[in-house]
Coordinates of C-alpha atoms in Angstrom, one line a residue:
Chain A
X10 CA -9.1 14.4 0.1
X11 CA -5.7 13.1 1.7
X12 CA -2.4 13.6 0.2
X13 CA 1.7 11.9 0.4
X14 CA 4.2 13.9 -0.8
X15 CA 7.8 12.6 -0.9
X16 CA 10.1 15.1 -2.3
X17 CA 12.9 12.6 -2.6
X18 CA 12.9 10.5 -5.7
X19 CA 15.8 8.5 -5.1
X20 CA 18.8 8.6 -2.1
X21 CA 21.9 7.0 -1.8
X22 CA 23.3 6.0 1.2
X23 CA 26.6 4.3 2.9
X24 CA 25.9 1.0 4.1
X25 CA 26.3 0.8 8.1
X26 CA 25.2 4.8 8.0
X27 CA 21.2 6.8 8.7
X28 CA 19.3 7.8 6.3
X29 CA 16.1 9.7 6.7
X30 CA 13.2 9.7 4.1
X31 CA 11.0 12.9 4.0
X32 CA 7.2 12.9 4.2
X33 CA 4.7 15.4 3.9
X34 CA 0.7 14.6 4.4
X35 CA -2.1 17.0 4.2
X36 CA -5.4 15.8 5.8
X37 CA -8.5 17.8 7.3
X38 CA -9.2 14.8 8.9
X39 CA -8.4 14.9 12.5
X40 CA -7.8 11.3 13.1
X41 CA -5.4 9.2 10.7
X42 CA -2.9 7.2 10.5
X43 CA 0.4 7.2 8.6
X44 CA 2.2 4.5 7.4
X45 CA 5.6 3.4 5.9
X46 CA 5.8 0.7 3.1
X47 CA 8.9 -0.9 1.8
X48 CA 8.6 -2.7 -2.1
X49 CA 11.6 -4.9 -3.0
X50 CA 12.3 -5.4 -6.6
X51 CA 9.9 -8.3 -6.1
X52 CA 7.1 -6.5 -5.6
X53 CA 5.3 -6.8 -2.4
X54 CA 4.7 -4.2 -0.1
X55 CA 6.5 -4.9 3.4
X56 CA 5.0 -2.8 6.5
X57 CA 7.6 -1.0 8.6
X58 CA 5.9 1.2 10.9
X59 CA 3.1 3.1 11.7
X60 CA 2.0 5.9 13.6
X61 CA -1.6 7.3 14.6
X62 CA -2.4 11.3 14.6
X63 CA -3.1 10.7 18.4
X64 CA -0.1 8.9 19.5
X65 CA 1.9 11.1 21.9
X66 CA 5.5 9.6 21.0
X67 CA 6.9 8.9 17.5
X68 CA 6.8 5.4 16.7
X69 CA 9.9 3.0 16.9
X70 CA 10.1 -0.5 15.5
X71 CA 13.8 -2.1 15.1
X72 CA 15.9 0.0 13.1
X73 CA 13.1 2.0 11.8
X74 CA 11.5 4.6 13.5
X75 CA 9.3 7.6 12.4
X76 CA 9.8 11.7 13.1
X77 CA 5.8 12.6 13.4
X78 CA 5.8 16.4 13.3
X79 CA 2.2 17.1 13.4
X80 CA 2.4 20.5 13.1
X81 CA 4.2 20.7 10.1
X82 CA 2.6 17.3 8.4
X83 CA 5.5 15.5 8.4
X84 CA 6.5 11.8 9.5
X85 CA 9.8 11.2 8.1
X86 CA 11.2 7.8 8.1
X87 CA 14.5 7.1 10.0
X88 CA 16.8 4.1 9.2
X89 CA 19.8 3.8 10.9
X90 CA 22.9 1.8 10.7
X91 CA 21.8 0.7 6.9
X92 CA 22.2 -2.6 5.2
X93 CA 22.6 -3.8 1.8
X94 CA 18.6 -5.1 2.1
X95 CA 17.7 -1.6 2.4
X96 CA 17.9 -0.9 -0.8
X97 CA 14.5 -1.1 -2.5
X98 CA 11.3 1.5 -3.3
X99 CA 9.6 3.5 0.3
X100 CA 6.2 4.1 0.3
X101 CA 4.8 6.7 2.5
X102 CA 0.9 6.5 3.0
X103 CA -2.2 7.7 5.0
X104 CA -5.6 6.6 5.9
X105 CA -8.3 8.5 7.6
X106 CA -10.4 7.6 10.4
X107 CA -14.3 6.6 9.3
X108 CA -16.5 3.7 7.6
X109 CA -16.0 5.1 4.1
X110 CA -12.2 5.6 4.6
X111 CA -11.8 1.7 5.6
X112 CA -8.6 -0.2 4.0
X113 CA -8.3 3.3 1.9
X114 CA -4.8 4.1 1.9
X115 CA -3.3 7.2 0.0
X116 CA 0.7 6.9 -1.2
X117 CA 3.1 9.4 -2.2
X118 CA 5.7 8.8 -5.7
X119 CA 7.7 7.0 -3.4
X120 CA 11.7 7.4 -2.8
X121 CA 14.1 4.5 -4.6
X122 CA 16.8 4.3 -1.7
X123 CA 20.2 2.8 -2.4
X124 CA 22.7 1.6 0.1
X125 CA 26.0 1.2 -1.3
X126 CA 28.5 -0.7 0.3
Chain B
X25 CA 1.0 -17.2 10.6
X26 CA 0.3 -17.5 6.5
X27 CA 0.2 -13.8 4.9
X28 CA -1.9 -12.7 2.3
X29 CA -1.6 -14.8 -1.0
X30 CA -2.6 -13.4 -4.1
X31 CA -2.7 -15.8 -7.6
X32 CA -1.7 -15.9 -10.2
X33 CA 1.3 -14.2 -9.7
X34 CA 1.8 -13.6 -13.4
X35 CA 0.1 -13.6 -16.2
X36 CA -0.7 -12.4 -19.9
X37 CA -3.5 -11.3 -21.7
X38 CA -5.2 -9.7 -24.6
X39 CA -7.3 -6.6 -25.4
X40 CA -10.4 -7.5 -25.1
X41 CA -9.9 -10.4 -23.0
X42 CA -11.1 -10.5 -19.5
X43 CA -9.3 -11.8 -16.0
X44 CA -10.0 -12.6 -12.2
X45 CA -7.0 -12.4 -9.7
X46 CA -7.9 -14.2 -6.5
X47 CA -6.8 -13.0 -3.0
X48 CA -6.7 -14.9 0.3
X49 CA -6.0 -12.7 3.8
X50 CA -4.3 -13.7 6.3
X51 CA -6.7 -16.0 8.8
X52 CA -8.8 -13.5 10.6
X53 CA -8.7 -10.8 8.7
X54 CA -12.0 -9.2 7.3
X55 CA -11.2 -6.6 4.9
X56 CA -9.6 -6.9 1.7
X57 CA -8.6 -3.7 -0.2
X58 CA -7.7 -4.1 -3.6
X59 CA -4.6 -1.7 -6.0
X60 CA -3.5 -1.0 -9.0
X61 CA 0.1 0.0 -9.6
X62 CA 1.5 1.7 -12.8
X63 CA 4.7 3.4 -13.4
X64 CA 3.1 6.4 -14.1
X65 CA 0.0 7.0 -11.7
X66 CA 1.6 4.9 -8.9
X67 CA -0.5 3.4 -6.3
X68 CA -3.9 4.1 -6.7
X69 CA -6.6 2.4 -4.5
X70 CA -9.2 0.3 -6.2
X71 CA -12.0 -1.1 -3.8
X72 CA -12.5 -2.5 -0.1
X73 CA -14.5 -5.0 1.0
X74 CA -15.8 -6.3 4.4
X75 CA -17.8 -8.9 5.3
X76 CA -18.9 -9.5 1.7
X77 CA -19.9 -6.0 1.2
X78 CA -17.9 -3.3 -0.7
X79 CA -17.6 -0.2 1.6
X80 CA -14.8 1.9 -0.3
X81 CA -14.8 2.4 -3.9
X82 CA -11.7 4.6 -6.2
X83 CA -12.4 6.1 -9.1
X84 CA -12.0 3.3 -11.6
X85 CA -14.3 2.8 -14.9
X86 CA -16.7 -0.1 -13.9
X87 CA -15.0 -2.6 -16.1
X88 CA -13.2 -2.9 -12.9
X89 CA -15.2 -5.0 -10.1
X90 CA -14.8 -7.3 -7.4
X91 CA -16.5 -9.8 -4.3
X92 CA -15.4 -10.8 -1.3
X93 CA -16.9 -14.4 -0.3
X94 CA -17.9 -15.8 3.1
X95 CA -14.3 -16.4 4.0
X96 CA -13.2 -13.3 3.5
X97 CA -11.2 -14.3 0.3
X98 CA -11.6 -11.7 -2.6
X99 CA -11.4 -12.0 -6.6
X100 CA -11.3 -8.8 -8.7
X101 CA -12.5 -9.1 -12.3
X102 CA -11.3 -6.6 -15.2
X103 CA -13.2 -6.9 -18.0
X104 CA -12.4 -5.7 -21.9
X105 CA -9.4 -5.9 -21.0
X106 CA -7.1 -2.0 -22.4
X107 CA -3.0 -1.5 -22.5
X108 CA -3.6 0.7 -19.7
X109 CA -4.7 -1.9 -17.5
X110 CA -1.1 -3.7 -17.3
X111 CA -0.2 -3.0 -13.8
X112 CA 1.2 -5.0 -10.9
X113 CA -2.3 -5.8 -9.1
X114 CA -2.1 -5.7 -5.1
X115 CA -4.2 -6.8 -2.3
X116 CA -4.1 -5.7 1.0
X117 CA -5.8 -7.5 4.3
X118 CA -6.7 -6.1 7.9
X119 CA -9.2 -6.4 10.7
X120 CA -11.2 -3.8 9.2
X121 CA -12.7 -2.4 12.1
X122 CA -11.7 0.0 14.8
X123 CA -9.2 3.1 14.0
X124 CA -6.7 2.7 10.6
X125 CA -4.3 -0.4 11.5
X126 CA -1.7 -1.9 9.6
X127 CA -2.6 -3.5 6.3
X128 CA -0.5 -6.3 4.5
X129 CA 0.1 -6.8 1.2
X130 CA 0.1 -9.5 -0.4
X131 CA 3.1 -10.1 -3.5
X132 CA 1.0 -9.3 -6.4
X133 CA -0.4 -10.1 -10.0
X134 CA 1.5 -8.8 -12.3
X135 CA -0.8 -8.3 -15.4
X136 CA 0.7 -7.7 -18.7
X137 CA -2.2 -7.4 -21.5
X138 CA -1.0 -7.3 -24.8

């Protein structure tokens, strides 16, 4: 069985300013993916980024971009230079390779981040 | 490129009382994956289908079901309806095939029963 933790239940930051957002996994699967989520007030779950077990760099996409430590099962999520729309609930998440594992994603508690101005 | 639509967005029922929530993926996608979201257990991951057939099942009581039709659109059915069941209800939708890829969520049912 896979499982997200995320230590941080809620973070404040300055707007403009980085934040990072920890993620721990644990996996005995050799091939997965991880994934970041961000859920507005509204409620629907926006991809940021993603990055596979396999993938030699860490994955970048805008502002966002992920620290993938595989050795110590993390993939933190970076946001730099912070704006008010920031603010909302992150989801960290895995799924496994394998025709049983299909569309299965696993999510931490989630971190409410808050980006004050 | 239209995302995934989920409907009704709200709604309010009963105990007892049963309910469908419909889910359309976006064009080309395959796989529909179905959640539950609660304050207190979070998200928790309720079935997957592809190509009409269900290949992942979580561990919910079988009140909870689902189908996924020829055009990949899915409808989840709870029926006898419990207070534990009010939850923001999400779908996801992806290609389905090859190594984990991104999935996207649709905005939710927000179920209330009462």
């Amino acid at each position: 069985a896979q499982k997200i933790t995320q230590t941080q239940p809620g973070m404040f930051v300055q707007e403009k300013e980085a934040v990072t957002l920890d993620c721990t996994y644990d996996t005995s699967d050799p091939s997965y993916g991880l994934f970041w989520y961000k859920q507005p007030s509204s409620g629907e779950m926006i991809f940021l980024i993603y990055q596979g077990s396999y993938d030699q760099q860490n994955a970048t996409e805008g502002r966002y971009s992920l620290n993938f430590q595989k050795a110590r099962k993390s993939a933190n999520l970076v946001i730099s230079a912070s704006q008010l729309g920031d603010s909302a609930m992150y989801f960290c998440a895995i799924e496994v390779s394998g025709g049983t594992s299909y569309g299965k994603l696993t999510f931490g508690q989630g971190t409410i981040l808050t980006v004050h101005p | 490129k239209a995302g995934v639509t989920q409907t009704p967005r709200y709604l309010i029922k009963t105990r007892g009382q049963q309910v469908t929530l419909s889910c359309s993926p976006i064009s080309g996608h395959r796989s529909v994956s179905w959640y539950q979201q609660t304050p207190g257990q979070g998200l928790q991951f309720l079935f997957e289908y592809f190509s009409e057939t269900q290949r992942n099942k979580g561990n919910f009581p079988g009140r909870f079901s689902g189908r996924q039709f020829s055009n990949s659109r899915s409808e989840m059915n709870v029926s006898t309806l419990e207070l534990g069941d009010s939850a923001l209800y999400l779908c996801a939708s992806s290609l389905g095939q090859g190594n984990p890829g991104e999935l996207f969520f649709g905005e939710g049912s927000r179920l209330t029963v009462l």
